[in-house]
Short mmCIF file of C-alpha atoms and ligand atoms in Angstrom, two decimals:
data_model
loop_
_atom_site.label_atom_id
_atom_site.label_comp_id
_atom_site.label_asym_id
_atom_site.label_seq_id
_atom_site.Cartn_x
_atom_site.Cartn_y
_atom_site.Cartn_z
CA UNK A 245 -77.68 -27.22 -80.91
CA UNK A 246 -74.38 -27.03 -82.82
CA UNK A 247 -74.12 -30.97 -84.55
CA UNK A 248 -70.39 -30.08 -85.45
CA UNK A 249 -70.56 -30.87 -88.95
CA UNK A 250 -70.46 -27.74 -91.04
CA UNK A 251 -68.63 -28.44 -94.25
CA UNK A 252 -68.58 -32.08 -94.28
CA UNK A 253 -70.33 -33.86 -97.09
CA UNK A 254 -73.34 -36.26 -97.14
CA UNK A 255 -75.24 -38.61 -99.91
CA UNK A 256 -78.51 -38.69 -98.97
CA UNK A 257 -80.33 -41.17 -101.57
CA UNK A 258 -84.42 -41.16 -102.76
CA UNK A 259 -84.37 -37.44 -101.10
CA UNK A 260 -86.42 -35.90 -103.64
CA UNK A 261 -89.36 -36.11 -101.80
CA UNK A 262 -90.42 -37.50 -98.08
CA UNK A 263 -88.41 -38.92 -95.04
CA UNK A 264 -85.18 -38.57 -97.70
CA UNK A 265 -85.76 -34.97 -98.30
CA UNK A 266 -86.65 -34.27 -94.21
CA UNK A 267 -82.94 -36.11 -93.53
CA UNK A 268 -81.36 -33.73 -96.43
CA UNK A 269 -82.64 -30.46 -95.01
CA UNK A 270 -81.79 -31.29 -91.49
CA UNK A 271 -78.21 -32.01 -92.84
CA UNK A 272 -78.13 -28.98 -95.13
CA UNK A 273 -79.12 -26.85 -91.98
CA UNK A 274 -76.39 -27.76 -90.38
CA UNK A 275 -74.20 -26.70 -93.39
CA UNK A 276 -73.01 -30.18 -94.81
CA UNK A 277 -73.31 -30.21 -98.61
CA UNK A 278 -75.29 -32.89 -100.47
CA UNK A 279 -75.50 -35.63 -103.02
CA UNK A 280 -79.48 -36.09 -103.28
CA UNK A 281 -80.64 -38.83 -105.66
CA UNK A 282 -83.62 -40.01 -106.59
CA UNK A 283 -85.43 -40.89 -110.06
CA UNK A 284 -87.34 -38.40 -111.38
CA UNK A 285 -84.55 -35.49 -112.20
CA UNK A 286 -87.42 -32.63 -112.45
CA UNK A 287 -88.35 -33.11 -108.89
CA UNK A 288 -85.15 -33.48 -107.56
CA UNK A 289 -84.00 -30.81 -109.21
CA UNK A 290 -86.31 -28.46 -107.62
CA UNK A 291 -85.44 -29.84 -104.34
CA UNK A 292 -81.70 -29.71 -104.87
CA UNK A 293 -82.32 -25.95 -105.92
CA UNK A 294 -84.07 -25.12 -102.75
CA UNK A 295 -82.27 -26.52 -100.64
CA UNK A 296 -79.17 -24.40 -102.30
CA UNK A 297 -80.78 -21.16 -101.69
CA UNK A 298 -82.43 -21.78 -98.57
CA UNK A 299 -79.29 -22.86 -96.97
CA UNK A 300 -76.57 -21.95 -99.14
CA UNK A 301 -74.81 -25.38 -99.25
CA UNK A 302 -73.40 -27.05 -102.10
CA UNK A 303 -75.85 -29.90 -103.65
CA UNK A 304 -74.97 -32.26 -106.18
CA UNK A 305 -78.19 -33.58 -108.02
CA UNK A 306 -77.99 -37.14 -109.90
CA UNK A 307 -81.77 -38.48 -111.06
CA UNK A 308 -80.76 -42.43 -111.13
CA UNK A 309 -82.34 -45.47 -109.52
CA UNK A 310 -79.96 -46.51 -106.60
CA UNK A 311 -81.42 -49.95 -106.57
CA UNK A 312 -79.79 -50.62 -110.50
CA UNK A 313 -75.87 -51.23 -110.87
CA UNK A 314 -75.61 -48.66 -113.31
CA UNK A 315 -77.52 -45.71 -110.95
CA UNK A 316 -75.41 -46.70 -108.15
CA UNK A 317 -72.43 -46.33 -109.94
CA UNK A 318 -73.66 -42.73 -111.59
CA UNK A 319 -74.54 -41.47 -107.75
CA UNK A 320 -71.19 -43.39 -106.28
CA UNK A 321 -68.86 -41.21 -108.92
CA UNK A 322 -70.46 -38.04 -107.49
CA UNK A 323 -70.22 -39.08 -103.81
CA UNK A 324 -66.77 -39.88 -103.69
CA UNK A 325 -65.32 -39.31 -100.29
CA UNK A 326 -68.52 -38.14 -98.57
CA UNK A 327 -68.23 -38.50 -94.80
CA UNK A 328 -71.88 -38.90 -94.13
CA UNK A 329 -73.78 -41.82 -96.13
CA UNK A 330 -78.20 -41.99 -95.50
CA UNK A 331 -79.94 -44.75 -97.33
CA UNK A 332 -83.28 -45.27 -98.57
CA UNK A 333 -85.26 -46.62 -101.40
CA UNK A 334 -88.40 -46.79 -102.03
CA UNK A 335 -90.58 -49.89 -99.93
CA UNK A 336 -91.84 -53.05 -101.43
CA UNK A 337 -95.46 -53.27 -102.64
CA UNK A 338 -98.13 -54.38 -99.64
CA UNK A 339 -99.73 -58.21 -100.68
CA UNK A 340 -100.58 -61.73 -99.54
CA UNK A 341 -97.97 -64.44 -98.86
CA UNK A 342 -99.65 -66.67 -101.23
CA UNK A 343 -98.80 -64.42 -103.86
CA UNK A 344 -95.11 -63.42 -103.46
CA UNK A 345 -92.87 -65.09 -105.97
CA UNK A 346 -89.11 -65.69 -106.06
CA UNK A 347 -88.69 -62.44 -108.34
CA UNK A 348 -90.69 -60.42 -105.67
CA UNK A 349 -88.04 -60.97 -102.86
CA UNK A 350 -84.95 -60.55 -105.08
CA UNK A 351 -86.35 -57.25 -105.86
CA UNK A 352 -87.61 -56.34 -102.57
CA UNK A 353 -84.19 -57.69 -101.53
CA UNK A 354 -82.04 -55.86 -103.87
CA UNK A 355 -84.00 -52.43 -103.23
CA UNK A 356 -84.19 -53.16 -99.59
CA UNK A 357 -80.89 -54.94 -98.68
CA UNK A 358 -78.30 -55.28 -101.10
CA UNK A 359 -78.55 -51.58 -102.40
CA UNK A 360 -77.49 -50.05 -98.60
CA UNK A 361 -74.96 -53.02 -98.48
CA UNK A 362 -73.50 -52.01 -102.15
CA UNK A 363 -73.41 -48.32 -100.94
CA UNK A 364 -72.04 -49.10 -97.23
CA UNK A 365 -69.34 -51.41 -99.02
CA UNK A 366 -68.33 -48.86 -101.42
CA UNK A 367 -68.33 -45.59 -98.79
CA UNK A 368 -67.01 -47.31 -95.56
CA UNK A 369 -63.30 -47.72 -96.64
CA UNK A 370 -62.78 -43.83 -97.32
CA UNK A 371 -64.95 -43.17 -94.01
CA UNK A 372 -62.27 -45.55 -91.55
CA UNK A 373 -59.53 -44.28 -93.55
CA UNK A 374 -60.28 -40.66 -92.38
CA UNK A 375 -61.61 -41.52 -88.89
CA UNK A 376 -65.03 -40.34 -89.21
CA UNK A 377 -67.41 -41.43 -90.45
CA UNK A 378 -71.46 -41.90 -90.10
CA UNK A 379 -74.33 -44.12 -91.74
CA UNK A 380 -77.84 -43.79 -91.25
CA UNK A 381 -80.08 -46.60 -92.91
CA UNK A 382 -83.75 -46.26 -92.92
CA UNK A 383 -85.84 -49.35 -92.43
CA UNK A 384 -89.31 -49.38 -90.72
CA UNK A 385 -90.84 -50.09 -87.72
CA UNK A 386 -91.88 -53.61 -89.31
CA UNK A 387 -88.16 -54.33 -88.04
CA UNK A 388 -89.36 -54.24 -84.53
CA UNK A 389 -93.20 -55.70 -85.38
CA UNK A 390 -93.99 -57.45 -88.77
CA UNK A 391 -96.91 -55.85 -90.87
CA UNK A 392 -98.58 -58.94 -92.58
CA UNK A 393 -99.37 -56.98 -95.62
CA UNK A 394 -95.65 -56.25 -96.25
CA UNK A 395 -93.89 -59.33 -96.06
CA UNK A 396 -91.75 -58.50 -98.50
CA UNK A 397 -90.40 -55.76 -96.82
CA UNK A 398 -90.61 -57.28 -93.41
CA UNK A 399 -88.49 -60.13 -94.71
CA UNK A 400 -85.86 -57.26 -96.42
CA UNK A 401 -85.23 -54.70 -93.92
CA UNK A 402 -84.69 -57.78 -91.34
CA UNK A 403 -82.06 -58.86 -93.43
CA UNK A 404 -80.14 -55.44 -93.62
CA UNK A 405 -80.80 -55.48 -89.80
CA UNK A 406 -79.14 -58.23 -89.01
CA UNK A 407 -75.92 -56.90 -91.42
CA UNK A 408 -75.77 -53.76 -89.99
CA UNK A 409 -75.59 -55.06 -86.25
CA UNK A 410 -72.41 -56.99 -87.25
CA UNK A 411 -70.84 -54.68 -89.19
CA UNK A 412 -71.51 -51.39 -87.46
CA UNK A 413 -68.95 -52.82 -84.76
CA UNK A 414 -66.96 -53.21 -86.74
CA UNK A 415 -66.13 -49.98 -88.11
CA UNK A 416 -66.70 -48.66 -85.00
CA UNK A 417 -63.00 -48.25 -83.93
CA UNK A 418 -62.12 -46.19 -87.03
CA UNK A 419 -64.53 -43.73 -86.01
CA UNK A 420 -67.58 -44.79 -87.77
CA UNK A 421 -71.26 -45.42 -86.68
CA UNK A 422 -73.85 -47.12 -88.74
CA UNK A 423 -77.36 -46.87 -87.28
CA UNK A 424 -80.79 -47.41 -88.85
CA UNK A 425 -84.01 -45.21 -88.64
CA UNK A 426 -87.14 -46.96 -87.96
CA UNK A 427 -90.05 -44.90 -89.57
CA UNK A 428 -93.62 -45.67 -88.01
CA UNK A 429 -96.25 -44.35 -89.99
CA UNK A 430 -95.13 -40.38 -91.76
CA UNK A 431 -97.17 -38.19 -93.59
CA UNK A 432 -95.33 -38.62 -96.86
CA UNK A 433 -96.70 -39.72 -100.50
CA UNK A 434 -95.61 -43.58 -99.14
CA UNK A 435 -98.36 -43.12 -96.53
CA UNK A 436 -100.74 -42.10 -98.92
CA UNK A 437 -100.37 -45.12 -101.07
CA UNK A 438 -100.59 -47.35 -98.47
CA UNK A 439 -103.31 -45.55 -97.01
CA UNK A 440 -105.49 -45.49 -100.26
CA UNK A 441 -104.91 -49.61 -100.82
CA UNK A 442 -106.33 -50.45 -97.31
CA UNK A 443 -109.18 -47.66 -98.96
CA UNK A 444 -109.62 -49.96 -102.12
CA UNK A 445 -109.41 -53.30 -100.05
CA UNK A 446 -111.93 -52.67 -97.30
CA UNK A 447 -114.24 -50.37 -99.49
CA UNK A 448 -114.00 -47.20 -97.69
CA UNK A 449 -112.69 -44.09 -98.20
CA UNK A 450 -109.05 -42.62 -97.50
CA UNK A 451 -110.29 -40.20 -95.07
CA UNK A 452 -111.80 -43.48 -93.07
CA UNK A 453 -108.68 -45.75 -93.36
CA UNK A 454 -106.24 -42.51 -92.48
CA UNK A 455 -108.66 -41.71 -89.38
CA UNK A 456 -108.54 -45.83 -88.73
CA UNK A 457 -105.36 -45.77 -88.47
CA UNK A 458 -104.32 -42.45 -86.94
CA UNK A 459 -106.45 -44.04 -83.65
CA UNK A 460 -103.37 -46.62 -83.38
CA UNK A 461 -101.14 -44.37 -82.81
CA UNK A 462 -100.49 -43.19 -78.97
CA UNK A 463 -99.53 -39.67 -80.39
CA UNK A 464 -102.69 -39.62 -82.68
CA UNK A 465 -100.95 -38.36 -85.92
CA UNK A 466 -98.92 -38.86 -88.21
CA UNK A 467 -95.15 -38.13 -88.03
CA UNK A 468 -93.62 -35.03 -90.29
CA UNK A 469 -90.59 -35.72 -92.34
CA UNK A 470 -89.01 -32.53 -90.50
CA UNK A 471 -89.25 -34.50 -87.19
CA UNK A 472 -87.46 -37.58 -88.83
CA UNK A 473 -84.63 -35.50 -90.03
CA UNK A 474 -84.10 -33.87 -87.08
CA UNK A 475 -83.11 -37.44 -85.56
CA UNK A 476 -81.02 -38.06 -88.82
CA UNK A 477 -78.97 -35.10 -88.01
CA UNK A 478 -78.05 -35.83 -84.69
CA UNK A 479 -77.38 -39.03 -85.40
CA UNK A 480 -75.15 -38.07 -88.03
CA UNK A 481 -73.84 -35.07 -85.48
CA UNK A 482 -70.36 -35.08 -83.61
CA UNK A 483 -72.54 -35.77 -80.09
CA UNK A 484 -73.71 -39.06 -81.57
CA UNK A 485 -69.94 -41.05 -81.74
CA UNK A 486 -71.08 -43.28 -79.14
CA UNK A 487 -74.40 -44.29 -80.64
CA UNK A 488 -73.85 -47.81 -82.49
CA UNK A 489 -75.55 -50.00 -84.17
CA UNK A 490 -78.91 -49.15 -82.58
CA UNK A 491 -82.37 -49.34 -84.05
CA UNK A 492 -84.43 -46.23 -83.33
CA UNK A 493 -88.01 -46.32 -83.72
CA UNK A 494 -89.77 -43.11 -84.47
CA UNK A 495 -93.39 -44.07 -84.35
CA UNK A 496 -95.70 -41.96 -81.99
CA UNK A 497 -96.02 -44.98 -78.93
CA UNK A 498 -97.43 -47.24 -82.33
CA UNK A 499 -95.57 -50.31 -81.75
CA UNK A 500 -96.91 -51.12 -77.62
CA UNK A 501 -93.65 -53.04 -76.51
CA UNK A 502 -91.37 -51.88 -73.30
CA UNK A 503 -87.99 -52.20 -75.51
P1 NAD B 683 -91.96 -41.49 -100.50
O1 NAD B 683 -92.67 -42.35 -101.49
O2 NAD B 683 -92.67 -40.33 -99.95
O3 NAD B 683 -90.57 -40.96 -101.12
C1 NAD B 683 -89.71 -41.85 -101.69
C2 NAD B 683 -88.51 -41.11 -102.27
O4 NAD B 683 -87.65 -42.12 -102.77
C3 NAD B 683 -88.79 -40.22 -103.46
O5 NAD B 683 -87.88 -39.16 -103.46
C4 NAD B 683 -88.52 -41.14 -104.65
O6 NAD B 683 -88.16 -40.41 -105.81
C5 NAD B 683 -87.35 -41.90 -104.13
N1 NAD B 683 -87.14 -43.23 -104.67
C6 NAD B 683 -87.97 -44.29 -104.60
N2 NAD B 683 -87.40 -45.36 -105.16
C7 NAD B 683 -86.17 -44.97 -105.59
C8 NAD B 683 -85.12 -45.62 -106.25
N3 NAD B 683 -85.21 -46.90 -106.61
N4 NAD B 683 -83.99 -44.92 -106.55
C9 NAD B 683 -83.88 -43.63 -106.19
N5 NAD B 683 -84.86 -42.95 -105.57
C10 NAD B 683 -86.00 -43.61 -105.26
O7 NAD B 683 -91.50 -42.52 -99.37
P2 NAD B 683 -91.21 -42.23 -97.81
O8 NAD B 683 -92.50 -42.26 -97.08
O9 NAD B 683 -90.32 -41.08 -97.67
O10 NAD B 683 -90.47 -43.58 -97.40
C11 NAD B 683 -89.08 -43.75 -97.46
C12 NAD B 683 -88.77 -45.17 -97.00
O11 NAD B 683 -89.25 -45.35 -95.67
C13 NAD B 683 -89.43 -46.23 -97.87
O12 NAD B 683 -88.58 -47.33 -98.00
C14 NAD B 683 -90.63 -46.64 -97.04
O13 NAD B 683 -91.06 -47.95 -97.30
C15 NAD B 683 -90.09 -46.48 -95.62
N6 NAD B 683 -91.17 -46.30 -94.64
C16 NAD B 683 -92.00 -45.23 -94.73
C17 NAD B 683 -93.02 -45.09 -93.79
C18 NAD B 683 -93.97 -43.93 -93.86
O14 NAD B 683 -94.95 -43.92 -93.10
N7 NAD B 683 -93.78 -42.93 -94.70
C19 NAD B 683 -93.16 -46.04 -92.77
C20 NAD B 683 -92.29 -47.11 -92.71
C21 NAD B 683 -91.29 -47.24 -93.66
#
């Protein structure tokens, strides 16, 4: 399928590695040129560069942490203008409730929350002025159900729920769609930490707690970060104008509710 949106320009951010990089190669497929970010410049490089030469698009790559003032600005001065805007971050630590302090939620917030808001805030205006315009947030399934261990992100990702639903109609009648991505569990490096901390806590081994929790999961796997960016790009695609403000949940059947 055609998404229509050769030439236009998107800022993916964290894309060096993971769901990030799966939503920048579906978009540089379909010929839209990049601003990747994330904070390690070696590895982004070498994603920026192969991304360049396997689809011949331009890519801009700025190594900054998009949760900081000063790395937003740094990535915001290269993505002037872009008509395509995906967020991401990476996700709070796992923990206990009794441990979370004040500082823990104002940086699981900031990273979370107030970083897509900052970057929505400072892209939308150009976006409405032009008439087109598309967002893609990604959050996580613990949107839809809460996973105890991650309050902190539970409690974050809400928050920029709740935002987006508001706002995305809002900029709706200029042309512009804001939607969020709901990752269930993806076979990235994230899953892998996650995966070896349930190891550590419950004394077994990461092949046992990957295996544990692969049985959850309807489609018994894991999802790829190809199959995540795939849904990035059409949402981000000319046939997806009429998509707003919706929460889609990638997760293999995982979360067992009928909406
Ligand atoms: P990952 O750890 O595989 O990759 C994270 C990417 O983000 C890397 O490129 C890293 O360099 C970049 N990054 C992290 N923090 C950054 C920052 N402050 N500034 C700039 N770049 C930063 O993670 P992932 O699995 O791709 O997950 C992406 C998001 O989706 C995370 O917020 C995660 O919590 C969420 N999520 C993932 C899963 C999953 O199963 N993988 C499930 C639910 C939610």
């Amino acid at each position: 399928m055609d998404l229509g949106i050769s030439g236009k320009r998107a800022l993916v951010c964290a894309s060096s590695r993971g769901l990030g990089l799966g939503c920048a190669e579906a978009l540089a497929e379909a010929g839209v040129d990049l601003v990747m970010n994330a904070r390690g410049a070696e590895a982004l490089e070498a994603a920026a560069e192969r991304i360049r030469t396997t689809y011949g698009v331009k890519v801009d790559a700025i190594a900054a942490d998009i949760t900081t003032d000063a790395g937003r600005a740094r990535v915001l001065e290269a993505a002037h203008g872009v008509d395509i805007l995906v967020t991401n971050a990476g996700g709070p630590p796992p923990g206990m409730w009794t441990d979370w302090t004040r500082d823990d939620f104002i940086k699981a917030l900031d990273a979370n929350m107030l970083t897509p808001i900052a970057l929505m805030k400072a892209l939308l205006p150009g976006m409405m002025e032009r008439g087109w315009g598309r967002v893609v947030n990604i959050t996580s399934q613990s949107v839809k159900a809460p996973i105890p261990a991650l309050g902190l992100s539970n409690s974050a990702r809400a928050g920029l729920t709740g935002y987006v639903a508001g706002t995305a109609r809002q900029v709706a009648p200029q042309g512009v769609t804001i939607n969020n991505m709901l990752p269930g569990i993806h076979a990235t490096d994230r899953a892998q930490s996650l995966d070896s901390s349930v190891a550590q806590k419950e004394g077994i081994t990461i092949e046992e707690a990957r295996a544990r929790r692969t049985a959850t999961i309807p489609a018994r796997r894991y999802g790829t970060a190809q199959e995540f960016g795939a849904m990035c790009g059409f949402l981000c695609s000319q046939h997806a104008g009429f998509i707003v403000g919706q929460n889609i949940l990638l997760d293999g059947g995982g979360i067992n509710a009928t909406l």
